[in-house]
Coordinates of C-alpha atoms in Angstrom, one line a residue:
Chain A
M1 CA 0.0 0.1 -0.1
L2 CA 1.2 3.3 -0.7
N3 CA 2.1 5.8 2.1
F4 CA 2.2 9.4 0.6
K5 CA 2.9 11.2 4.1
Q6 CA 5.8 8.8 5.1
G7 CA 7.2 8.1 2.0
I8 CA 5.6 10.0 -1.3
F9 CA 5.7 13.2 0.4
P10 CA 9.0 13.7 2.0
L11 CA 10.8 12.3 -1.4
Y12 CA 9.0 14.6 -3.6
Q13 CA 9.9 17.5 -1.1
K14 CA 13.5 16.3 -1.1
V15 CA 13.6 16.3 -5.3
L16 CA 12.3 20.0 -5.1
R17 CA 15.1 21.2 -2.1
Q18 CA 17.5 19.5 -4.1
E19 CA 16.7 21.8 -7.3
S20 CA 16.2 24.6 -5.1
Q21 CA 19.8 24.6 -3.6
S22 CA 21.4 26.1 -6.4
W23 CA 18.7 27.9 -8.1
I24 CA 20.3 30.9 -10.0
A25 CA 22.4 28.3 -11.8
E26 CA 19.3 25.9 -12.7
T27 CA 17.6 28.9 -13.9
L28 CA 20.4 29.9 -15.9
T29 CA 20.7 26.5 -17.4
T30 CA 17.3 25.9 -18.0
L31 CA 17.1 29.1 -19.9
A32 CA 20.0 28.4 -22.1
V33 CA 18.7 25.9 -24.2
P34 CA 15.3 27.5 -25.2
L35 CA 16.6 31.0 -25.4
S36 CA 19.4 29.7 -27.7
F37 CA 16.9 28.4 -30.2
F38 CA 15.0 31.5 -29.8
L39 CA 17.9 33.6 -30.7
A40 CA 19.2 31.1 -33.5
F41 CA 15.8 30.3 -35.0
G42 CA 13.3 32.8 -34.2
L43 CA 15.4 36.2 -34.6
G44 CA 18.2 34.9 -37.0
L45 CA 15.6 33.4 -39.3
R46 CA 12.9 36.1 -38.5
G47 CA 13.8 37.5 -41.8
Y48 CA 13.6 34.4 -43.7
I49 CA 10.5 32.9 -42.2
S50 CA 7.7 35.3 -41.6
N51 CA 4.7 33.2 -40.9
V52 CA 4.1 29.4 -40.4
N53 CA 0.4 28.1 -40.3
G54 CA -0.7 31.9 -40.6
V55 CA 1.0 32.7 -37.6
P56 CA 4.2 34.8 -37.2
Y57 CA 7.3 32.5 -36.8
L58 CA 8.1 33.8 -33.2
V59 CA 4.5 32.8 -32.2
F60 CA 4.9 29.5 -33.8
L61 CA 8.4 28.8 -31.8
A62 CA 7.7 30.0 -28.7
P63 CA 5.6 27.5 -27.2
G64 CA 7.5 24.6 -28.5
L65 CA 10.2 26.1 -27.1
I66 CA 7.9 25.8 -23.4
S67 CA 6.9 22.3 -24.2
L68 CA 11.1 21.3 -25.0
T69 CA 11.9 22.9 -21.6
I70 CA 9.4 20.8 -19.8
M71 CA 10.2 17.6 -21.8
L72 CA 14.0 18.0 -21.2
E73 CA 13.8 19.3 -17.4
A74 CA 11.8 16.3 -16.8
Y75 CA 14.0 13.9 -18.4
R76 CA 16.9 15.4 -16.9
T77 CA 15.5 15.6 -13.3
G78 CA 14.2 11.9 -13.5
A79 CA 17.4 10.3 -14.9
W80 CA 19.9 12.2 -12.8
G81 CA 17.7 12.1 -9.8
L82 CA 17.5 8.4 -10.0
W83 CA 21.2 7.8 -11.2
L84 CA 22.3 10.2 -8.1
D85 CA 20.4 8.5 -5.5
R86 CA 20.9 4.7 -6.9
W87 CA 24.5 4.8 -8.3
Y88 CA 26.4 7.6 -7.0
Q89 CA 25.0 8.8 -3.6
K90 CA 23.4 5.4 -2.8
M91 CA 20.7 7.0 -1.1
I92 CA 17.9 4.5 -2.4
N93 CA 19.7 1.8 0.0
E94 CA 19.1 3.9 3.0
Y95 CA 15.2 4.9 2.0
R96 CA 14.8 1.1 1.4
I97 CA 15.3 0.7 5.1
K98 CA 12.8 2.9 6.1
P99 CA 9.5 1.7 6.1
I100 CA 8.1 2.7 3.3
T101 CA 7.6 0.6 -0.1
T102 CA 9.8 0.9 -3.1
S103 CA 6.8 2.2 -4.9
D104 CA 6.5 5.2 -2.6
I105 CA 10.2 6.0 -3.3
I106 CA 9.5 6.0 -7.0
I107 CA 6.1 7.8 -7.0
G108 CA 8.2 10.4 -5.0
E109 CA 10.8 10.9 -7.2
I110 CA 8.6 11.0 -10.3
L111 CA 6.3 13.8 -8.9
G112 CA 9.3 15.7 -7.9
G113 CA 10.8 15.8 -11.7
F114 CA 7.4 16.5 -13.0
T115 CA 6.6 19.3 -10.5
V116 CA 10.3 20.2 -11.2
A117 CA 9.8 20.3 -15.1
L118 CA 6.3 22.3 -15.0
F119 CA 8.2 24.7 -12.8
K120 CA 11.3 25.5 -15.4
G121 CA 8.7 25.4 -18.1
A122 CA 6.6 28.4 -16.2
I123 CA 9.9 30.3 -16.1
V124 CA 10.9 29.8 -19.7
T125 CA 7.2 31.1 -20.3
L126 CA 7.7 34.1 -18.6
V127 CA 10.9 35.0 -20.2
L128 CA 9.5 34.3 -23.4
L129 CA 6.5 36.4 -22.9
I130 CA 8.9 39.3 -22.3
L131 CA 11.2 38.8 -25.7
A132 CA 8.4 37.6 -27.9
P133 CA 5.4 39.2 -29.1
V134 CA 3.2 36.3 -28.0
S135 CA 0.1 37.2 -26.3
V136 CA -1.2 34.2 -24.1
H137 CA -4.9 34.0 -23.5
W138 CA -5.2 32.9 -19.9
K139 CA -8.1 30.3 -20.8
Y140 CA -6.1 28.5 -23.1
L141 CA -3.6 27.5 -20.3
G142 CA -5.9 24.5 -19.2
P143 CA -5.7 23.0 -22.8
Y144 CA -2.1 23.5 -22.6
L145 CA -1.4 22.2 -19.4
F146 CA -3.6 19.2 -20.0
Y147 CA -1.1 18.4 -22.6
M148 CA 1.7 19.2 -20.3
F149 CA 1.2 17.2 -17.5
P150 CA 1.4 13.9 -18.9
G151 CA 4.1 14.9 -21.1
S152 CA 6.1 15.9 -17.9
I153 CA 4.9 12.4 -16.2
L154 CA 5.9 11.0 -19.4
F155 CA 9.7 12.5 -19.6
T156 CA 10.1 12.0 -16.0
C157 CA 9.5 8.6 -16.1
I158 CA 11.9 7.6 -18.9
G159 CA 14.6 9.4 -17.1
T160 CA 13.9 7.6 -13.9
M161 CA 14.0 4.0 -16.1
V162 CA 17.4 5.4 -17.8
G163 CA 18.5 6.7 -14.1
T164 CA 17.3 3.0 -12.7
M165 CA 18.8 1.0 -15.1
F166 CA 22.3 2.6 -16.2
R167 CA 25.4 2.5 -14.0
K168 CA 27.5 5.0 -15.8
P169 CA 26.7 8.8 -16.4
D170 CA 27.5 8.8 -19.6
Q171 CA 24.7 6.4 -20.9
I172 CA 22.2 8.9 -19.5
A173 CA 23.6 11.4 -22.0
Q174 CA 23.7 8.5 -24.7
I175 CA 19.8 7.7 -24.3
Q176 CA 19.5 11.5 -24.3
T177 CA 21.4 11.7 -27.8
I178 CA 19.8 8.3 -29.3
V179 CA 16.4 8.7 -28.6
I180 CA 15.4 12.2 -26.8
T181 CA 17.1 14.2 -29.4
P182 CA 15.9 12.7 -32.6
L183 CA 12.2 12.7 -31.2
L184 CA 12.5 16.4 -30.0
Y185 CA 13.7 17.6 -34.1
L186 CA 10.7 15.2 -35.6
G187 CA 8.0 16.4 -32.9
G188 CA 7.5 20.0 -35.3
L189 CA 9.0 22.1 -32.5
F190 CA 10.8 24.1 -35.1
F191 CA 8.6 23.6 -38.2
P192 CA 5.3 22.1 -39.3
I193 CA 4.7 18.4 -39.2
Q194 CA 2.9 18.8 -42.4
A195 CA 6.2 19.7 -43.9
F196 CA 7.6 15.9 -43.5
P197 CA 7.0 13.4 -46.6
A198 CA 3.6 11.9 -46.8
S199 CA 5.1 8.5 -46.0
I200 CA 6.3 8.9 -43.1
L201 CA 3.7 11.3 -41.6
P202 CA 1.6 8.8 -40.0
I203 CA 4.3 7.8 -37.8
I204 CA 5.3 11.4 -37.1
T205 CA 1.6 12.1 -35.7
W206 CA 2.1 9.4 -33.3
L207 CA 5.2 10.6 -31.5
P208 CA 4.6 11.8 -28.2
T209 CA 6.7 14.8 -29.0
T210 CA 4.9 15.5 -31.7
A211 CA 1.5 15.6 -29.3
L212 CA 3.5 17.5 -27.2
F213 CA 4.7 20.3 -29.5
D214 CA 2.3 20.7 -32.3
G215 CA -0.5 19.8 -30.2
G216 CA 0.9 22.1 -27.1
R217 CA 1.2 25.0 -29.5
E218 CA -2.4 24.4 -30.7
A219 CA -3.4 24.1 -27.6
L220 CA -1.8 27.5 -26.0
L221 CA -2.5 29.8 -29.4
S222 CA -6.3 28.4 -30.0
G223 CA -7.4 26.2 -27.0
H224 CA -8.0 23.4 -29.3
L225 CA -7.3 20.0 -28.0
T226 CA -7.6 16.9 -30.4
I227 CA -8.3 13.3 -29.1
Q228 CA -5.4 11.6 -30.8
Y229 CA -2.7 14.0 -29.0
S230 CA -4.5 13.7 -25.8
L231 CA -5.0 9.6 -25.9
I232 CA -1.1 9.5 -27.1
L233 CA 0.1 11.9 -24.3
W234 CA -2.1 9.9 -21.4
L235 CA -1.8 6.8 -22.4
S236 CA 2.0 6.7 -22.6
A237 CA 2.4 9.0 -19.4
G238 CA 0.3 6.0 -17.9
L239 CA 2.2 3.0 -19.5
S240 CA 5.6 4.7 -18.3
F241 CA 4.6 5.3 -15.0
W242 CA 3.6 1.4 -14.7
A243 CA 6.8 0.6 -16.4
A244 CA 8.9 2.9 -14.3
T245 CA 7.3 1.7 -11.1
L246 CA 7.9 -1.9 -12.1
L247 CA 11.6 -1.7 -13.3
F248 CA 12.1 0.0 -10.2
N249 CA 10.6 -2.3 -8.0
R250 CA 12.2 -5.0 -10.1
K251 CA 15.5 -4.0 -10.0
L252 CA 15.8 -3.1 -6.4
S253 CA 14.2 -6.7 -5.6
E254 CA 17.3 -8.2 -7.7
Chain B
M1 CA 5.8 -3.5 26.8
T2 CA 8.6 -5.8 27.6
P3 CA 10.9 -6.6 24.6
P4 CA 11.4 -10.2 23.7
A5 CA 14.4 -12.1 25.2
K6 CA 15.7 -12.4 21.8
A7 CA 16.3 -9.8 19.8
I8 CA 17.2 -11.5 16.5
E9 CA 16.8 -15.0 15.5
A10 CA 18.6 -16.3 12.4
L11 CA 17.7 -19.9 11.6
Q12 CA 19.6 -21.4 8.7
I13 CA 19.8 -18.6 6.3
T14 CA 21.2 -19.5 3.0
K15 CA 21.6 -17.0 0.2
N16 CA 23.3 -17.8 -3.1
Y17 CA 24.7 -15.2 -6.3
G18 CA 24.6 -17.3 -9.3
K19 CA 26.9 -20.1 -8.4
I20 CA 28.4 -18.2 -5.4
Q21 CA 27.5 -19.4 -2.1
A22 CA 27.4 -16.2 0.1
L23 CA 25.8 -17.7 3.0
K24 CA 25.5 -21.6 3.7
G25 CA 23.0 -22.3 6.6
V26 CA 23.8 -19.3 9.3
S27 CA 22.4 -19.6 12.4
F28 CA 22.5 -17.5 16.0
T29 CA 20.4 -15.6 18.1
V30 CA 21.3 -12.5 20.0
E31 CA 19.8 -11.8 23.4
T32 CA 18.2 -8.4 23.8
G33 CA 20.3 -5.5 24.8
S34 CA 23.4 -6.8 23.8
V35 CA 26.2 -5.9 21.7
F36 CA 26.7 -8.7 18.9
S37 CA 29.7 -8.8 16.7
I38 CA 30.0 -10.4 13.4
L39 CA 33.9 -10.8 12.4
G40 CA 35.0 -12.4 9.1
P41 CA 37.4 -11.7 6.4
N42 CA 36.3 -9.9 3.4
G43 CA 33.8 -11.8 1.1
A44 CA 33.0 -14.0 4.5
G45 CA 29.2 -13.2 4.2
K46 CA 29.0 -10.2 6.6
T47 CA 27.1 -7.6 4.1
T48 CA 25.0 -10.1 2.8
L49 CA 24.1 -11.3 6.3
L50 CA 23.5 -7.6 7.5
K51 CA 21.3 -7.0 4.1
I52 CA 18.8 -10.0 4.7
L53 CA 18.5 -9.1 8.5
T54 CA 17.5 -5.3 7.6
T55 CA 15.1 -6.5 5.1
I56 CA 17.2 -4.9 1.9
S57 CA 17.5 -8.5 0.3
N58 CA 15.5 -11.8 0.7
P59 CA 17.1 -15.0 1.9
D60 CA 17.3 -18.0 -0.7
T61 CA 16.1 -20.6 2.4
G62 CA 16.0 -20.0 5.9
K63 CA 14.3 -17.5 8.3
A64 CA 14.9 -14.2 10.5
F65 CA 13.1 -12.4 13.4
I66 CA 13.6 -9.3 14.4
E67 CA 12.1 -8.7 18.1
G68 CA 10.0 -11.8 17.1
F69 CA 8.8 -10.0 13.7
N70 CA 9.4 -11.9 10.3
I71 CA 12.0 -10.2 7.8
L72 CA 10.0 -11.8 4.9
T73 CA 6.4 -11.1 5.9
Q74 CA 6.8 -8.5 8.3
T75 CA 9.3 -6.4 6.6
L76 CA 7.6 -2.9 7.4
E77 CA 7.2 -3.7 11.1
V78 CA 11.0 -4.7 11.1
R79 CA 11.9 -1.5 9.5
Q80 CA 10.2 0.1 12.1
R81 CA 12.6 -1.1 14.7
I82 CA 15.8 -1.0 13.1
G83 CA 18.4 1.7 12.7
I84 CA 21.6 1.2 10.2
V85 CA 24.9 2.5 10.1
S86 CA 26.1 1.4 6.7
Q87 CA 29.6 0.8 5.8
D88 CA 30.0 4.1 3.6
N89 CA 28.5 7.9 4.5
H90 CA 25.7 7.9 2.1
F91 CA 24.5 11.4 2.5
D92 CA 22.1 13.5 0.2
R93 CA 25.2 15.7 -1.0
Y94 CA 23.2 18.3 -2.2
L95 CA 21.1 18.5 1.1
S96 CA 22.2 20.0 4.5
I97 CA 22.5 18.0 7.6
W98 CA 19.6 18.9 8.9
H99 CA 17.8 18.2 5.7
N100 CA 19.5 15.0 5.5
L101 CA 18.1 13.9 9.1
T102 CA 14.6 15.3 9.0
L103 CA 13.9 13.5 5.5
H104 CA 14.7 10.5 7.3
A105 CA 12.7 11.2 10.4
Q106 CA 9.9 12.1 8.3
M107 CA 10.2 8.6 6.7
H108 CA 10.0 7.2 9.6
G109 CA 6.5 8.9 10.5
L110 CA 7.9 10.8 13.4
P111 CA 6.0 14.2 13.9
K112 CA 7.7 17.5 12.8
K113 CA 7.9 18.9 16.5
E114 CA 9.1 15.7 18.0
Y115 CA 11.6 15.0 15.0
E116 CA 12.9 18.5 15.0
H117 CA 13.5 18.1 18.8
R118 CA 15.4 14.9 18.8
I119 CA 17.4 15.8 15.9
T120 CA 18.4 19.0 17.7
A121 CA 19.6 16.8 20.8
L122 CA 21.4 14.4 18.9
L123 CA 23.1 17.0 17.0
K124 CA 23.9 18.9 20.2
Q125 CA 25.0 15.4 21.7
V126 CA 27.7 15.0 19.2
D127 CA 28.5 18.4 19.1
L128 CA 27.7 18.9 15.7
Y129 CA 24.3 21.3 15.9
D130 CA 26.3 24.5 14.9
R131 CA 27.2 22.5 11.4
R132 CA 23.3 21.3 10.7
F133 CA 23.2 23.6 7.9
S134 CA 26.7 22.3 6.6
L135 CA 26.7 20.0 3.5
A136 CA 28.2 16.6 4.3
D137 CA 30.9 16.9 2.0
D138 CA 32.2 19.8 4.3
L139 CA 32.4 17.8 7.3
S140 CA 35.1 15.6 8.4
G141 CA 35.0 11.9 7.9
G142 CA 34.3 11.3 11.5
M143 CA 31.9 14.1 11.5
Q144 CA 30.2 12.2 9.1
R145 CA 30.0 9.1 10.7
R146 CA 28.4 10.7 13.7
V147 CA 25.9 12.2 11.9
S148 CA 25.1 8.7 10.1
L149 CA 24.8 7.3 13.8
I150 CA 22.7 10.1 14.6
R151 CA 20.5 9.1 11.5
A152 CA 20.3 5.6 12.4
L153 CA 19.0 6.8 16.1
I154 CA 16.1 9.5 15.1
H155 CA 13.6 7.0 15.5
N156 CA 14.9 5.1 18.5
P157 CA 15.5 1.9 16.9
R158 CA 15.3 -1.0 19.2
V159 CA 18.1 -2.9 17.3
L160 CA 20.7 -1.4 15.6
F161 CA 23.0 -2.5 12.9
L162 CA 26.5 -1.0 12.5
D163 CA 28.5 -2.1 9.3
E164 CA 32.2 -1.4 10.1
P165 CA 31.2 1.8 11.7
T166 CA 35.1 2.8 12.3
T167 CA 36.8 1.8 9.0
G168 CA 38.6 5.0 8.0
L169 CA 38.4 6.6 10.6
D170 CA 41.4 8.5 12.9
P171 CA 42.1 6.8 16.4
Q172 CA 40.5 9.7 18.1
A173 CA 37.1 9.5 16.0
R174 CA 37.6 5.8 16.6
A175 CA 37.7 6.4 20.2
E176 CA 34.4 8.9 19.7
I177 CA 32.5 6.3 18.1
W178 CA 33.3 3.5 20.4
E179 CA 32.2 5.7 23.2
M180 CA 28.9 6.5 21.7
I181 CA 28.5 2.5 20.9
E182 CA 29.1 2.0 24.6
N183 CA 26.5 4.5 25.3
L184 CA 23.7 3.1 23.0
K185 CA 24.1 -0.7 24.6
Q186 CA 21.6 0.7 27.3
T187 CA 19.0 1.5 24.9
A188 CA 19.4 -0.9 22.1
T189 CA 20.4 -4.1 21.0
I190 CA 23.5 -3.4 18.7
I191 CA 24.9 -6.0 15.6
L192 CA 28.3 -5.1 14.7
T193 CA 30.4 -5.8 11.9
T194 CA 33.9 -4.9 12.1
H195 CA 37.6 -5.8 10.9
Y196 CA 39.1 -4.4 13.7
M197 CA 39.7 -7.5 16.3
E198 CA 40.3 -4.7 19.2
E199 CA 36.8 -3.2 18.5
A200 CA 35.1 -6.5 18.6
D201 CA 37.0 -7.5 21.7
R202 CA 36.1 -4.1 23.5
L203 CA 32.8 -4.0 22.6
S204 CA 31.1 -7.2 22.2
D205 CA 29.3 -9.7 24.5
R206 CA 29.2 -12.2 21.9
I207 CA 31.1 -12.5 18.6
L208 CA 30.0 -14.7 15.8
L209 CA 33.1 -15.9 13.4
L210 CA 31.7 -16.0 10.0
N211 CA 33.7 -17.4 7.1
Q212 CA 33.4 -18.5 3.4
G213 CA 29.7 -18.0 4.6
Q214 CA 29.4 -20.4 7.5
G215 CA 29.6 -19.5 11.1
V216 CA 32.6 -21.0 12.4
G217 CA 32.6 -20.1 15.9
I218 CA 30.1 -18.2 18.3
G219 CA 30.6 -17.4 22.0
T220 CA 31.8 -14.4 24.2
P221 CA 35.2 -12.8 23.1
R222 CA 36.5 -14.5 26.7
E223 CA 35.1 -18.1 25.6
L224 CA 36.6 -17.7 22.0
K225 CA 40.0 -16.5 23.3
L226 CA 40.3 -19.3 26.0
A227 CA 39.3 -22.1 23.7
L228 CA 42.6 -21.1 22.0
T229 CA 44.8 -20.1 24.5
P230 CA 47.7 -22.4 24.3
S231 CA 48.6 -24.4 27.7
N232 CA 52.6 -23.9 26.7
K233 CA 52.8 -20.0 26.7
Y234 CA 53.7 -18.1 29.2
E235 CA 53.9 -14.1 30.5
L236 CA 57.0 -13.1 32.7
A237 CA 57.4 -9.8 33.8
L238 CA 60.9 -9.1 35.9
G239 CA 62.1 -6.4 37.9
V240 CA 64.2 -3.7 36.1
P241 CA 67.1 -3.1 35.8
K242 CA 67.8 -7.4 36.3
A243 CA 65.5 -8.1 33.3
K244 CA 68.8 -8.0 30.7
D245 CA 70.8 -10.5 33.1
Y246 CA 68.1 -12.8 33.4
A247 CA 67.4 -12.9 29.7
T248 CA 71.0 -14.4 29.3
V249 CA 70.5 -16.6 32.4
L250 CA 66.9 -17.8 31.4
Q251 CA 68.3 -18.7 28.1
Q252 CA 71.0 -20.7 29.0
V253 CA 68.6 -22.7 31.6
I254 CA 66.2 -23.2 29.4
N255 CA 67.7 -24.1 26.2
P256 CA 69.5 -27.4 27.5
L257 CA 66.0 -28.4 30.1
T258 CA 63.1 -27.8 27.6
D259 CA 61.9 -29.5 24.2
V260 CA 63.5 -26.7 22.5
P261 CA 61.5 -23.8 24.4
V262 CA 61.2 -20.7 22.6
F263 CA 62.3 -17.3 24.3
E264 CA 60.3 -15.2 22.2
E265 CA 61.3 -11.5 22.9
I266 CA 61.9 -8.9 25.1
I267 CA 59.5 -5.9 24.6
P268 CA 60.0 -3.9 26.8
L269 CA 63.0 -5.1 28.2
N270 CA 61.5 -6.6 31.5
D271 CA 58.7 -8.6 29.6
F272 CA 59.3 -11.9 28.4
T273 CA 57.2 -14.7 26.5
L274 CA 58.2 -18.0 27.2
E275 CA 56.8 -21.1 24.6
F276 CA 57.4 -24.3 25.5
Q277 CA 56.8 -27.0 23.2
T278 CA 54.7 -29.2 25.6
A279 CA 52.7 -27.8 28.3
K280 CA 55.0 -29.8 31.0
P281 CA 54.7 -27.7 34.7
E282 CA 57.9 -28.6 35.3
N283 CA 59.6 -26.7 32.6
L284 CA 58.4 -23.8 34.1
K285 CA 59.0 -24.6 37.8
E286 CA 62.9 -25.3 36.6
V287 CA 62.3 -21.7 34.9
L288 CA 61.2 -20.4 38.3
R289 CA 63.9 -21.8 40.2
H290 CA 66.6 -19.3 38.2
I291 CA 64.4 -16.2 39.4
D292 CA 64.5 -14.6 42.5
P293 CA 60.8 -13.8 43.7
S294 CA 61.2 -10.8 44.6
D295 CA 62.3 -9.8 40.8
L296 CA 58.9 -11.4 39.9
I297 CA 56.4 -8.9 38.9
R298 CA 54.2 -11.0 36.8
L299 CA 53.6 -14.6 36.2
G300 CA 50.7 -15.9 33.9
K301 CA 49.9 -17.9 30.9
L302 CA 49.6 -15.5 28.0
E303 CA 46.3 -15.7 26.4
A304 CA 45.2 -15.7 23.3
N305 CA 43.9 -12.4 21.7
L306 CA 40.9 -12.3 19.6
E307 CA 43.4 -11.8 16.0
D308 CA 44.7 -15.4 17.2
V309 CA 41.2 -16.6 17.4
F310 CA 39.9 -15.2 14.3
L311 CA 43.2 -16.5 12.2
S312 CA 43.0 -20.0 13.4
I313 CA 39.5 -20.8 12.9
T314 CA 39.5 -19.3 9.6
K315 CA 42.2 -21.1 8.8
R316 CA 40.9 -24.5 9.8
S317 CA 37.8 -23.5 8.2
N318 CA 39.5 -22.9 5.0
A319 CA 41.5 -26.1 5.2
Q320 CA 38.1 -28.2 5.9
E321 CA 36.6 -26.3 3.0
R322 CA 39.9 -27.4 0.5
A323 CA 39.6 -31.1 1.8
S324 CA 36.1 -31.1 1.2

């Protein structure tokens, strides 16, 4: 049985506390990637790309950069958090001798990663609102978060699975390069997915990153949600949550 | 509620890692309120045994009970009653000492007021209250060890497992930890694994000798030492300044007398170890005949130390293992 007060909450709080220890460095790191993309693509290409799907390129790009931050931070917090606790600091060994279950531990870590990712997404949103001519209709925030919640859970869970399995830190970076980065570029972050050849478009539309970037953009700019994107994100979030918990429990019982 | 007489009962515990038999049917009991040490060379199975008793790992066969609770079926009850100081100082390096301790107190379900009060008291007790907001990396090895010990004590455990608690510490820090352990004897049953014989000898009520996954000896330090005390070894202390003269005289007396006695060493100059090949009482009598009683400070059988016991038993066990 899960124990929120004794197991999940203290570990959730621990993740947030760890992040807050070096918040200036964390904030700068968080802003570095989306702002680099914003400067390079948004400002650099502004003269060449005026409108995409009827909206200015900067406006087209901004929601994707927020989603990108959430995705990368979710993966990073999940993967490095678990790796640190399991392989480097060996704190998992300390948690396991407490009267809580391994499910409590992994759920606390996942919820922590999820929250950190959303918080960092909010920071990037604020900065982009200042830099880009994006006017957010606050009523569309709900639909956008409807995508971002499962997206954040999904990538935190992927991260925790990587952190649970791989003992060497360079393996975390390898997974990011081999799996996360291609997903990032294929998901319609920098250009509309309709630009892909018709032959691969059906595959692209079923990627969770497409739901996150393309769906997220549509939700934030027009408040529109699609059933397909909703299903992809919520189902993959649920599936990854189940897989991450199962994997963690199994690895720890070995 | 009166605690059960047996703090720990382990019955025929086995554990294999692939083809390696880490534990081969280890059984023992630990009385409540005692210090029980597990001694063994590297790879003897000490850590595996500790992992099983602390519910981190499951045995392949066998049972164990902590204060009557089954480690396999009543895991949470067992964990509520135990505290562990692991071999290395595991801390969250991103959190302060205070937050490391509060995290663990929360996981034991202590109310905030209670754990804050208790952590404050414990930190003050070990002179680390002023360092409560330091990161673990900013503390010395000895300080980190003390914090590890506090962490294991936050919830007032009934059974405390100490896995090589003084390894890597300087003599002063080691003495501090020993003092803490001695004080803890009054409130908890302590299970100690150590490489240091002196530590086991000083702190333990009973000792289990573990070798190649098997229990090869169990008893109080005195019982174990007596079992191996040779009947032909004597310790002789003489008054200064005549000791040197005696050395020459005794050497002359002993040589033709006994069955090639060994006149081991003189450290310091007035202490002798006499080792005869057989335990004939007349050998000693003959030696004493040449000593002025007024010069005799001390005479007694040379007691085996725990290291002798440990080496002898593990050697015998290894030989038996090879033979079988």
